[in-house]
Coordinates of C-alpha atoms and ligand atoms in Angstrom, one line a residue:
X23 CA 0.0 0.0 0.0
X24 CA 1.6 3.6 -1.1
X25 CA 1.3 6.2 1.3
X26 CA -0.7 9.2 0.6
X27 CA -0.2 12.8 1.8
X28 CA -4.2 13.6 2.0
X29 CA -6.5 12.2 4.2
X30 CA -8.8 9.7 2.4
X31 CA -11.6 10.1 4.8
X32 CA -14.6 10.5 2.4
X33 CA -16.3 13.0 4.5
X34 CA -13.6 15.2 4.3
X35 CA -13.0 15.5 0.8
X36 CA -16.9 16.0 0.7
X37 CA -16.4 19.0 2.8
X38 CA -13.4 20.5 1.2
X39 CA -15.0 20.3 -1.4
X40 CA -18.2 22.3 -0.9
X41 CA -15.6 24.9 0.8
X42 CA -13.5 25.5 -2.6
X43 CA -17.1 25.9 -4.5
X44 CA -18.5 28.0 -2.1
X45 CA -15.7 30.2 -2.0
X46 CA -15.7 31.0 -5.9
X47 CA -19.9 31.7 -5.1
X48 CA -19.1 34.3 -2.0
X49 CA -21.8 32.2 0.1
X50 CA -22.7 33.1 2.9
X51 CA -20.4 31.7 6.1
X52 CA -23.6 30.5 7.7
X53 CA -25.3 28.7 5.3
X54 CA -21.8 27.3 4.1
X55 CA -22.3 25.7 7.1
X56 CA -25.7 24.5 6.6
X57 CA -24.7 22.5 3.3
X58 CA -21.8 21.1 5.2
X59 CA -23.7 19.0 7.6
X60 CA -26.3 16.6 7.1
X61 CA -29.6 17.2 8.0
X62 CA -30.6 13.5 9.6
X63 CA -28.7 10.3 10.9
X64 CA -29.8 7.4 11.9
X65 CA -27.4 4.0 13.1
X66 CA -29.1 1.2 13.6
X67 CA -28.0 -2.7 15.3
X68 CA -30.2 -5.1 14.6
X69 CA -30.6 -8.6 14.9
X70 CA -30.2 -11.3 11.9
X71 CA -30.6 -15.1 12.5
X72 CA -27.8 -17.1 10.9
X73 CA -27.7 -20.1 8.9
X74 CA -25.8 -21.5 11.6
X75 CA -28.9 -20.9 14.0
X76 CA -26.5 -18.6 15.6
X77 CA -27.8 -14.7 16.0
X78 CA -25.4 -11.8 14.3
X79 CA -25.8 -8.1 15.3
X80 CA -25.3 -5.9 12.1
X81 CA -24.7 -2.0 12.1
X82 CA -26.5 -0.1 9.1
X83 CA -26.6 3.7 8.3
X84 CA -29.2 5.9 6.7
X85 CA -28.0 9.6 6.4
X86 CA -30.4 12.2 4.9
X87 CA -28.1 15.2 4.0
X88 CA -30.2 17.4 2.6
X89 CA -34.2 18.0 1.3
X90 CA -34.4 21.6 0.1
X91 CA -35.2 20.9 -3.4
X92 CA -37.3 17.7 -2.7
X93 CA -37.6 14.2 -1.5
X94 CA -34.2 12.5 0.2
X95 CA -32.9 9.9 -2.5
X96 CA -29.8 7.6 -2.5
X97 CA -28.8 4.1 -2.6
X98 CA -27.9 1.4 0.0
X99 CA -24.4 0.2 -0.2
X100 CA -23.3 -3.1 1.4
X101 CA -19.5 -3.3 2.0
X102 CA -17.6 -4.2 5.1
X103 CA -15.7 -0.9 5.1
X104 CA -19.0 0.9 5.1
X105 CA -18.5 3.9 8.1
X106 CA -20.3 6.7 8.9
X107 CA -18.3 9.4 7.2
X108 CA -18.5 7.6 4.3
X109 CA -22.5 7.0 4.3
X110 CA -22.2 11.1 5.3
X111 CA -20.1 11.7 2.0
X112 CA -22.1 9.9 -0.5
X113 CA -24.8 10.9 0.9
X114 CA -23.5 14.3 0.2
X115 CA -22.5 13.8 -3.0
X116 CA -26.2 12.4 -4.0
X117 CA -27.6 15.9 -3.2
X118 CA -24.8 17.5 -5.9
X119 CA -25.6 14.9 -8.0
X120 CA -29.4 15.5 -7.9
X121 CA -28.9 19.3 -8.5
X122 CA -26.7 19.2 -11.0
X123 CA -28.6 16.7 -13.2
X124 CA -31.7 19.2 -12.3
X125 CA -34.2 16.8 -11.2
X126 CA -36.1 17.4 -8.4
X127 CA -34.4 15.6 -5.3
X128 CA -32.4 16.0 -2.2
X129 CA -29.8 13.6 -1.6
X130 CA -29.7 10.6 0.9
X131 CA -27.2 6.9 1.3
X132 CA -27.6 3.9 3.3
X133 CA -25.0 1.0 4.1
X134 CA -24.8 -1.7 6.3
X135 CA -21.0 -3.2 7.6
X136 CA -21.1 -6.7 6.0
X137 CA -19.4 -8.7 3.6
X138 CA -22.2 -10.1 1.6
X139 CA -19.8 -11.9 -0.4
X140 CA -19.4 -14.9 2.5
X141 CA -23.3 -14.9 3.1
X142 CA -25.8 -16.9 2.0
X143 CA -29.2 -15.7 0.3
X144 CA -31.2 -16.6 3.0
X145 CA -28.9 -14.7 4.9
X146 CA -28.7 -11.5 3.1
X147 CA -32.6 -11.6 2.3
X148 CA -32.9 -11.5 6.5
X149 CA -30.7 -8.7 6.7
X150 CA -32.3 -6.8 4.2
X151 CA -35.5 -7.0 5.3
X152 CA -34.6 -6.4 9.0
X153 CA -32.5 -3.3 7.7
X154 CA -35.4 -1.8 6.0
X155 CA -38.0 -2.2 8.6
X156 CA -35.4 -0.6 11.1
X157 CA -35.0 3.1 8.7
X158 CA -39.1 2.3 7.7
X159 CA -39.6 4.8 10.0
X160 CA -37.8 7.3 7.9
X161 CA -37.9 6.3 4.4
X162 CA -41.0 6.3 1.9
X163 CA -42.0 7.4 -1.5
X164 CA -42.9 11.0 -0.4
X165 CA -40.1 11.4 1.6
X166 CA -37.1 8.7 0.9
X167 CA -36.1 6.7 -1.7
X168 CA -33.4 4.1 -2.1
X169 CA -31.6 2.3 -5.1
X170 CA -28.9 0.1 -5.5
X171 CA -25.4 0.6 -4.9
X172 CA -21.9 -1.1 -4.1
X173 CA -22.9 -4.9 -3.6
X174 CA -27.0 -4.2 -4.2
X175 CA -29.6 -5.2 -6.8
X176 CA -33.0 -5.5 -7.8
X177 CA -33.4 -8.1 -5.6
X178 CA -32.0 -6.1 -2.7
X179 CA -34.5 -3.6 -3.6
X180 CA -37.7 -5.9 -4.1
X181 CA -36.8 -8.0 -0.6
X182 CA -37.0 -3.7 0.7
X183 CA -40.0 -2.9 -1.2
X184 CA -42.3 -5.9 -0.3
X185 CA -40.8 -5.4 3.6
X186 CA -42.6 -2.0 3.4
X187 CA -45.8 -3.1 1.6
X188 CA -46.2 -6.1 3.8
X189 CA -46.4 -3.5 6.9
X190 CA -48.6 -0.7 4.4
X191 CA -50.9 -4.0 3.8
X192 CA -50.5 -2.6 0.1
X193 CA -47.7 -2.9 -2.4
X194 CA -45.8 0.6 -2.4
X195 CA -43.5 0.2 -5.5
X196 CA -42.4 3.8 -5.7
X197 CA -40.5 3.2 -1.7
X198 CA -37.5 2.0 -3.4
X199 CA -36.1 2.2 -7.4
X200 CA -33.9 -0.3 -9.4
X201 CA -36.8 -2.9 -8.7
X202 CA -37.4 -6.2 -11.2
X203 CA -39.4 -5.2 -14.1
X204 CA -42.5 -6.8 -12.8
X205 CA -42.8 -5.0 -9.7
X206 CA -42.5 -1.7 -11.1
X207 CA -39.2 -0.9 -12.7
X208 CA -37.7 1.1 -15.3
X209 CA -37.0 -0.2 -18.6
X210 CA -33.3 0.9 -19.1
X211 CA -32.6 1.9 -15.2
X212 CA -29.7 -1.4 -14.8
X213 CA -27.7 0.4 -17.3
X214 CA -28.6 3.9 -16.8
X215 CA -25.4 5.0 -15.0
X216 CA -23.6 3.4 -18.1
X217 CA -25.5 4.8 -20.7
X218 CA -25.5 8.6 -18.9
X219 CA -21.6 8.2 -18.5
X220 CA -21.5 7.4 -22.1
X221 CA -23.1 10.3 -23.2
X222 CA -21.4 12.8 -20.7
X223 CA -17.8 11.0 -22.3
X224 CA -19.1 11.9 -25.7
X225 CA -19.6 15.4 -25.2
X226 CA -16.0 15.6 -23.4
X227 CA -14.7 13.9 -26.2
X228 CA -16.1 17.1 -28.3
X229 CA -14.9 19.6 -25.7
X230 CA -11.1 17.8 -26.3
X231 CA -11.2 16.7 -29.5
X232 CA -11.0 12.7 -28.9
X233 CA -12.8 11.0 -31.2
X234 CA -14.8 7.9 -29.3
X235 CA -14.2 5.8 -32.4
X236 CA -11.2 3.5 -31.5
X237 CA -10.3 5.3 -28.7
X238 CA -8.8 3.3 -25.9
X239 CA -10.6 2.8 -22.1
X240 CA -9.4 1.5 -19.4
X241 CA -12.3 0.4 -16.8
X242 CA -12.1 -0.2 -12.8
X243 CA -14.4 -2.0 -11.4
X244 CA -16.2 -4.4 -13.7
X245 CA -20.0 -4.7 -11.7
X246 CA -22.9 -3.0 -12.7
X247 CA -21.5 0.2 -13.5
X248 CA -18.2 -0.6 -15.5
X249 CA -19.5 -3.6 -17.4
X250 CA -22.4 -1.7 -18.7
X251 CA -20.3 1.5 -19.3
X252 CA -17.4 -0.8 -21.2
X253 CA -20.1 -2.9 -23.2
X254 CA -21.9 0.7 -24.5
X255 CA -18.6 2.2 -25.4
X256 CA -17.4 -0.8 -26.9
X257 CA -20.9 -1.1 -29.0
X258 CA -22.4 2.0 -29.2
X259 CA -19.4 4.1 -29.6
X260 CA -16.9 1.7 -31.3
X261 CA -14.0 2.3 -28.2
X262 CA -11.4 -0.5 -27.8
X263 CA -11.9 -1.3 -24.2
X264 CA -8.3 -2.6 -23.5
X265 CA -8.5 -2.9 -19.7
X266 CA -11.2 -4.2 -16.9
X267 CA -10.8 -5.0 -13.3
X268 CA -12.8 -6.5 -10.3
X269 CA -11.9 -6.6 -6.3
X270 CA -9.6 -9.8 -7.4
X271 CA -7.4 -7.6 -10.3
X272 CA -7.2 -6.4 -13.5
X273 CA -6.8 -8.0 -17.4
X274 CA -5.3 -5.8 -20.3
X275 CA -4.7 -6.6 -23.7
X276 CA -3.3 -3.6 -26.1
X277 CA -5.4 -5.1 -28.8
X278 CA -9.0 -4.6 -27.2
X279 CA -11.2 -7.2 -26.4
X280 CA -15.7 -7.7 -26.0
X281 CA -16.3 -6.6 -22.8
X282 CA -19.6 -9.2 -23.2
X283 CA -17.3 -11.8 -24.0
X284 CA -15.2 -11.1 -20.6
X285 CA -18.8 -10.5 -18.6
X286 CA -19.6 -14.1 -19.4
X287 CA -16.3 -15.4 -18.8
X288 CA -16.9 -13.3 -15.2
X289 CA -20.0 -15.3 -14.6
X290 CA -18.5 -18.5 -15.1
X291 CA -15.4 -18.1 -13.4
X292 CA -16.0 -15.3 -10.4
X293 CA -14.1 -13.1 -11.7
X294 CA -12.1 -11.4 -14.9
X295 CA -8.6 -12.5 -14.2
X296 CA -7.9 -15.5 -16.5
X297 CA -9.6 -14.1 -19.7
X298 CA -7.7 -14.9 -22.4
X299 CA -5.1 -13.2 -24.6
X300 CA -5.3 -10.7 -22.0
X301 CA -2.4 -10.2 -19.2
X302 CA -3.0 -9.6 -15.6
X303 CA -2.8 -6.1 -14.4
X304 CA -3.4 -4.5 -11.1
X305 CA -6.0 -2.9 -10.1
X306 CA -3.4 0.3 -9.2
X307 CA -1.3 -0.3 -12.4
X308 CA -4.7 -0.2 -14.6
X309 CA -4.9 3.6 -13.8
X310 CA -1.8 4.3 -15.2
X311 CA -1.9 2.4 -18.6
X312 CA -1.5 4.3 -22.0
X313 CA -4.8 5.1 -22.9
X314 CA -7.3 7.8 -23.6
X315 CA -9.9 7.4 -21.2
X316 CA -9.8 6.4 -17.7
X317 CA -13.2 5.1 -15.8
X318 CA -12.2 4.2 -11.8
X319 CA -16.0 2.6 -11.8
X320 CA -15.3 0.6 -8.0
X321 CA -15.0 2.8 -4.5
X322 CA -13.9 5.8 -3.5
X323 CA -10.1 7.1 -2.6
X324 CA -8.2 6.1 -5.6
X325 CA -6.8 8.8 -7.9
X326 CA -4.6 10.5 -5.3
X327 CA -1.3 13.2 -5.2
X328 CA 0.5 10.1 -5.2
X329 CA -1.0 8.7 -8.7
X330 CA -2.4 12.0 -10.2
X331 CA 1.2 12.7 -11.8
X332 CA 1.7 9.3 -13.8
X333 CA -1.9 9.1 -15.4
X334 CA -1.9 9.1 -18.8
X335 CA -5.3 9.6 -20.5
X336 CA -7.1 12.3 -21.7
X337 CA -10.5 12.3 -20.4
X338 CA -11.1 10.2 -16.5
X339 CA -14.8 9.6 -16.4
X340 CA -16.1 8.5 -12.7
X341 CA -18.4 6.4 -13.1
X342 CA -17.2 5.7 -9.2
X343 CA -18.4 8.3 -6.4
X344 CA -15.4 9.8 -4.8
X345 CA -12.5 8.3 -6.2
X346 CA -10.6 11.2 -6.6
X347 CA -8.9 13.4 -3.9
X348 CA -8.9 17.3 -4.1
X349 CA -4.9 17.1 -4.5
X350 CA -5.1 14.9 -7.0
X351 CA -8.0 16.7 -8.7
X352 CA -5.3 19.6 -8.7
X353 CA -2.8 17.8 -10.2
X354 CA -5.0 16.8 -12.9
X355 CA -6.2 20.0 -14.0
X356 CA -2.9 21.2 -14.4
X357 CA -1.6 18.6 -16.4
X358 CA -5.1 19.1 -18.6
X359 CA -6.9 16.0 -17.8
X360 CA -11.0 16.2 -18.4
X361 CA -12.1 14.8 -15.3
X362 CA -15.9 14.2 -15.6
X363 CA -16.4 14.7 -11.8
X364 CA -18.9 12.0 -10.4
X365 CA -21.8 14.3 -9.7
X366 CA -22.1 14.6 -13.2
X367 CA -20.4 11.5 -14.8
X368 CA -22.8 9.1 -13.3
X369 CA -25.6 10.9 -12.6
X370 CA -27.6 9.1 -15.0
X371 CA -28.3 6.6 -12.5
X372 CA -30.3 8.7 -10.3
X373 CA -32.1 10.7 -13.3
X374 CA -33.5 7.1 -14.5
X375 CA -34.7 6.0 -10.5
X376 CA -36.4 9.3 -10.4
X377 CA -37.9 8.0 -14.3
X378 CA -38.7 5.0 -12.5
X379 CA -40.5 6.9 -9.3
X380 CA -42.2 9.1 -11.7
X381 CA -43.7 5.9 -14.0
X382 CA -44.7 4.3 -10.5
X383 CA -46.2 7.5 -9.0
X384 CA -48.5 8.1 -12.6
X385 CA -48.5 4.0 -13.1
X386 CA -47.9 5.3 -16.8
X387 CA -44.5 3.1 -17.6
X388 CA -42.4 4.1 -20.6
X389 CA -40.7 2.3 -23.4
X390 CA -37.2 2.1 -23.0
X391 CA -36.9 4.4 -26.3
X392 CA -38.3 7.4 -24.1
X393 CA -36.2 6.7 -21.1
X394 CA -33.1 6.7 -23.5
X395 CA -33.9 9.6 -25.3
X396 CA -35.0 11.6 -22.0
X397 CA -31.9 10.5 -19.8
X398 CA -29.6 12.0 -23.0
X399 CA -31.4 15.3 -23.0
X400 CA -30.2 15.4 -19.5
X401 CA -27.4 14.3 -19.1
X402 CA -26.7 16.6 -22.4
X403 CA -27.9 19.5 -20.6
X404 CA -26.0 19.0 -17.5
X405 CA -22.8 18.7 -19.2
X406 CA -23.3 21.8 -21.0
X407 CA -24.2 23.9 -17.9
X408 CA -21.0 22.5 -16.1
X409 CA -18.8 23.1 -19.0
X410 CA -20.2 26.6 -19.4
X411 CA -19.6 27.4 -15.5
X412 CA -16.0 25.8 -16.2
X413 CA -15.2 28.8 -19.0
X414 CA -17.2 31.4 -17.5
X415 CA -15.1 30.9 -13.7
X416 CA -12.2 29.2 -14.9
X417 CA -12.4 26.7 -12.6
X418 CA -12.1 22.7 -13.0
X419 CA -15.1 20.7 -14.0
X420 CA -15.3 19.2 -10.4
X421 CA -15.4 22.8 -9.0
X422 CA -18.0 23.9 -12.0
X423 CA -20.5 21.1 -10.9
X424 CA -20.3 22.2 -7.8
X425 CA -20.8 25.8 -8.1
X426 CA -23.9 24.5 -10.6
X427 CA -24.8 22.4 -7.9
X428 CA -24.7 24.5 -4.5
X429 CA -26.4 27.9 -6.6
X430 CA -29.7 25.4 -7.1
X431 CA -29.7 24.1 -2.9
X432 CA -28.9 27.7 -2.2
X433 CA -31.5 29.5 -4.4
X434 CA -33.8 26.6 -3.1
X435 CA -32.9 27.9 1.0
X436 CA -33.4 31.6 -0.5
X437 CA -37.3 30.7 -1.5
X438 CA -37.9 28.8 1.6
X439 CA -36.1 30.3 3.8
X440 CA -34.6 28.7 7.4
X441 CA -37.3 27.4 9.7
X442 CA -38.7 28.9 12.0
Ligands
NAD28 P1 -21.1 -3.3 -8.0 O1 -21.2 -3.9 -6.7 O2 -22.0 -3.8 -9.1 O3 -19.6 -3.4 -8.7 C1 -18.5 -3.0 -8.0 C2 -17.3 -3.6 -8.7 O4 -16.1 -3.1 -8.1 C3 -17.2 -5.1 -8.7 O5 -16.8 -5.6 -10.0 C4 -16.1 -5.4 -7.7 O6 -15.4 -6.6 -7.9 C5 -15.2 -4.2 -7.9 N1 -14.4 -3.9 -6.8 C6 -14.7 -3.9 -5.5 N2 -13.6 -3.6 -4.7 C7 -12.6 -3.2 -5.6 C8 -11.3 -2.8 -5.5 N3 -10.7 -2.6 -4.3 N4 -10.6 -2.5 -6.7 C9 -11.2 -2.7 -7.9 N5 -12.4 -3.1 -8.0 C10 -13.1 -3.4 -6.9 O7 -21.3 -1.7 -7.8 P2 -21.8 -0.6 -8.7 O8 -23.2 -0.4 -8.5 O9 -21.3 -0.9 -10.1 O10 -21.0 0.7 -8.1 C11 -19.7 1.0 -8.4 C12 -19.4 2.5 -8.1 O11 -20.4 3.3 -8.9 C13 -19.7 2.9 -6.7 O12 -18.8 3.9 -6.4 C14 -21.1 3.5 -6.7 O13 -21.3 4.3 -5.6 C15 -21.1 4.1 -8.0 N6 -22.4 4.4 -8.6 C16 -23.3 3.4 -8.8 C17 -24.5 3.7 -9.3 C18 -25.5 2.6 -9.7 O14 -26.5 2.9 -10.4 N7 -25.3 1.3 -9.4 C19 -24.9 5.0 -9.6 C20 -24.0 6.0 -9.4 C21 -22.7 5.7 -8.9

């Protein structure tokens, strides 16, 4: 492990980071401090029967950072490193994210400590369902909505929604998005964050003159959100996807590869070290590789002063939240790397869960043709109001989103004002 000059605590960075952007808007020292806390916090322990008959007592978050512009939203992460900074920070970041994308949301996260990887499904559905009864007092399609995240799915989310609507004594799909088609899901939500990153790395690819066509991509993190986001680039965009990785390492291959062909050898084998013609990587040495685009798609904390000099591509899409460090942003920006900063990057995750809430509140569902075309006009939007803050301020695109975002929350808190 390299040492690192900056602290890594998520929460931190989350904070700094609403202090640099709220410095270029002259806010207001006060309410500064207003957007850098969260708003509600709740820990829970509960108690979830084993296979082994033996009782386990997990810890699970649910932070609600902030509901000035509407209903709390966020997913629920399950990792054993989960903390309470770092439920704080994403659930920061989802409020940014929500802003900047424009859509009418405040920002929430949840996360339990566990390693779902060594439990069974019995297991996990217990948890799950013990989990969402213990925040049911504070979640709810009017006022808090959760989605998948780190080591969640659909199924995660229908074991929370029918654990609600077995307490309403009616089904209340719009409690939770990134459910199974059948219970009230989005056409086009499993890839959404893909498919928005896609399109937000096609309009940087205007802004720096990289064609998508052939260029190279190197992907971190090859679950929901880098598989997807590798298989669109590779298909929709003709990129040569010459590097993936999981928790166990990374593959590269200077001549490209499918990513669908390395998905299916992930399936079968547990993970994507192995594929052939490829060489193993890791998951470090993937960030530094010769190519044009860089996608850290896995957890937070990795691009760092320590890293941020020896990147080589052109464009680093996060498709991650928070995996890069204000020092390294820094460093990044001066060596005139795009970073398409998370808030925006993979914000069309969110923007398709509120599709989905919007389809479940009207029960009026959508083909996947109008999500698609909607979630591009948005995400096409966005990234043209950040670049334009960027040129106006002269700032870095992480600082632009930011000052994008924070004007909206605080122009929200100017119309209604601080209670009493
Ligand atoms: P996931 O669980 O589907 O995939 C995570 C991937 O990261 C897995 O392939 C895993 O093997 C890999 N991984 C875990 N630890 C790693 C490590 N130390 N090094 C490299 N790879 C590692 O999760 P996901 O939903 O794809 O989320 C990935 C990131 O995207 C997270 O930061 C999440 O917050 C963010 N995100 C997700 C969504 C969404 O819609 N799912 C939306 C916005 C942002």
């Amino acid at each position: 492990m390299v040492k690192v000059k900056e602290t890594l605590n998520p929460f931190d960075i989350a904070r700094e980071q609403i202090d640099r952007a709220g410095k270029k808007l002259n806010l207001d020292s006060g309410l500064l401090e207003v957007l850098k806390n969260p708003r509600r916090e709740l820990t829970v322990h509960f108690p979830v029967k084993m296979d082994d008959g033996k009782v386990r007592v997990f810890t699970g978050y649910r932070v609600q950072y902030n509901d000035a512009i509407g209903p709390f939203k966020g997913g629920i992460r399950y990792h054993w490193n989960v903390s309470l900074d770092e439920v704080r920070a994403l659930s920061c970041w989802m409020t940014w994210k929500c802003a900047v994308m424009g859509i009418p949301y405040g920002g929430a996260k949840g996360g339990v400590i566990c390693n779902p990887k060594e439990m069974s499904k019995g297991e996990l559905e217990r948890m799950t369902r013990r989990y969402a009864s213990e925040i049911s007092i504070i979640i709810g399609p009017e006022k808090d909505i959760p989605a998948p995240d780190v080591y969640t799915d659909s199924q995660t989310m229908a074991w929370i929604m029918d654990t609600i609507s077995m307490n309403k004594g009616f089904a209340q799909p719009g409690v939770v998005t990134g459910k199974p088609l059948v219970i009230g899901g989005s056409l086009g939500r499993d890839e959404a964050t893909s498919r928005g990153m896609m399109y937000a790395t096609r309009e940087a690819g205007k802004k720096v003159k990289l064609s998508l066509k052939g260029a190279t991509v190197a992907v971190q993190g090859f679950g929901n959100v880098g598989s997807h986001y590798a298989r669109l680039m590779h298909d929709e965009q003709g990129s040569k996807i010459v590097a993936v990785s999981d928790s166990r390492g990374g593959i590269y291959s200077e001549k490209g590869f499918d990513p669908k062909e390395v998905l299916a050898f992930k399936e079968k084998t547990g993970s994507v070290v192995g594929f052939p013609g490829t060489r193993e990587v890791t998951n470090e040495d993937l960030l530094e590789l010769p190519v044009d685009i860089v996608a850290p798609c896995a957890l937070e904390g990795i691009l760092t002063s320590e890293n941020a000099p020896r990147i080589k591509g052109k464009i680093v899409a996060e498709g991650a939240n928070g995996p890069t460090t204000p020092e390294a942003d820094d460093i990044l920006h001066k060596r005139g790397i795009l970073v398409i900063p998370d808030i925006l990057a993979n914000g069309g995750g969110v923007t398709v869960s509120y599709f989905e809430w919007v389809q479940n509140l009207s029960e009026f569902f959508w083909t996947k043709k109008d999500v698609d075309e909607k979630l591009e006009g948005i995400m096409v939007s966005a990234f043209n109001r950040v670049w334009d803050m960027r040129e106006a301020k002269k700032v870095d695109m992480r600082q632009a989103a930011y000052m994008v975002a924070i004007a909206r929350v605080v122009e929200a808190y100017k119309w209604r004002g601080i209670f009493p």
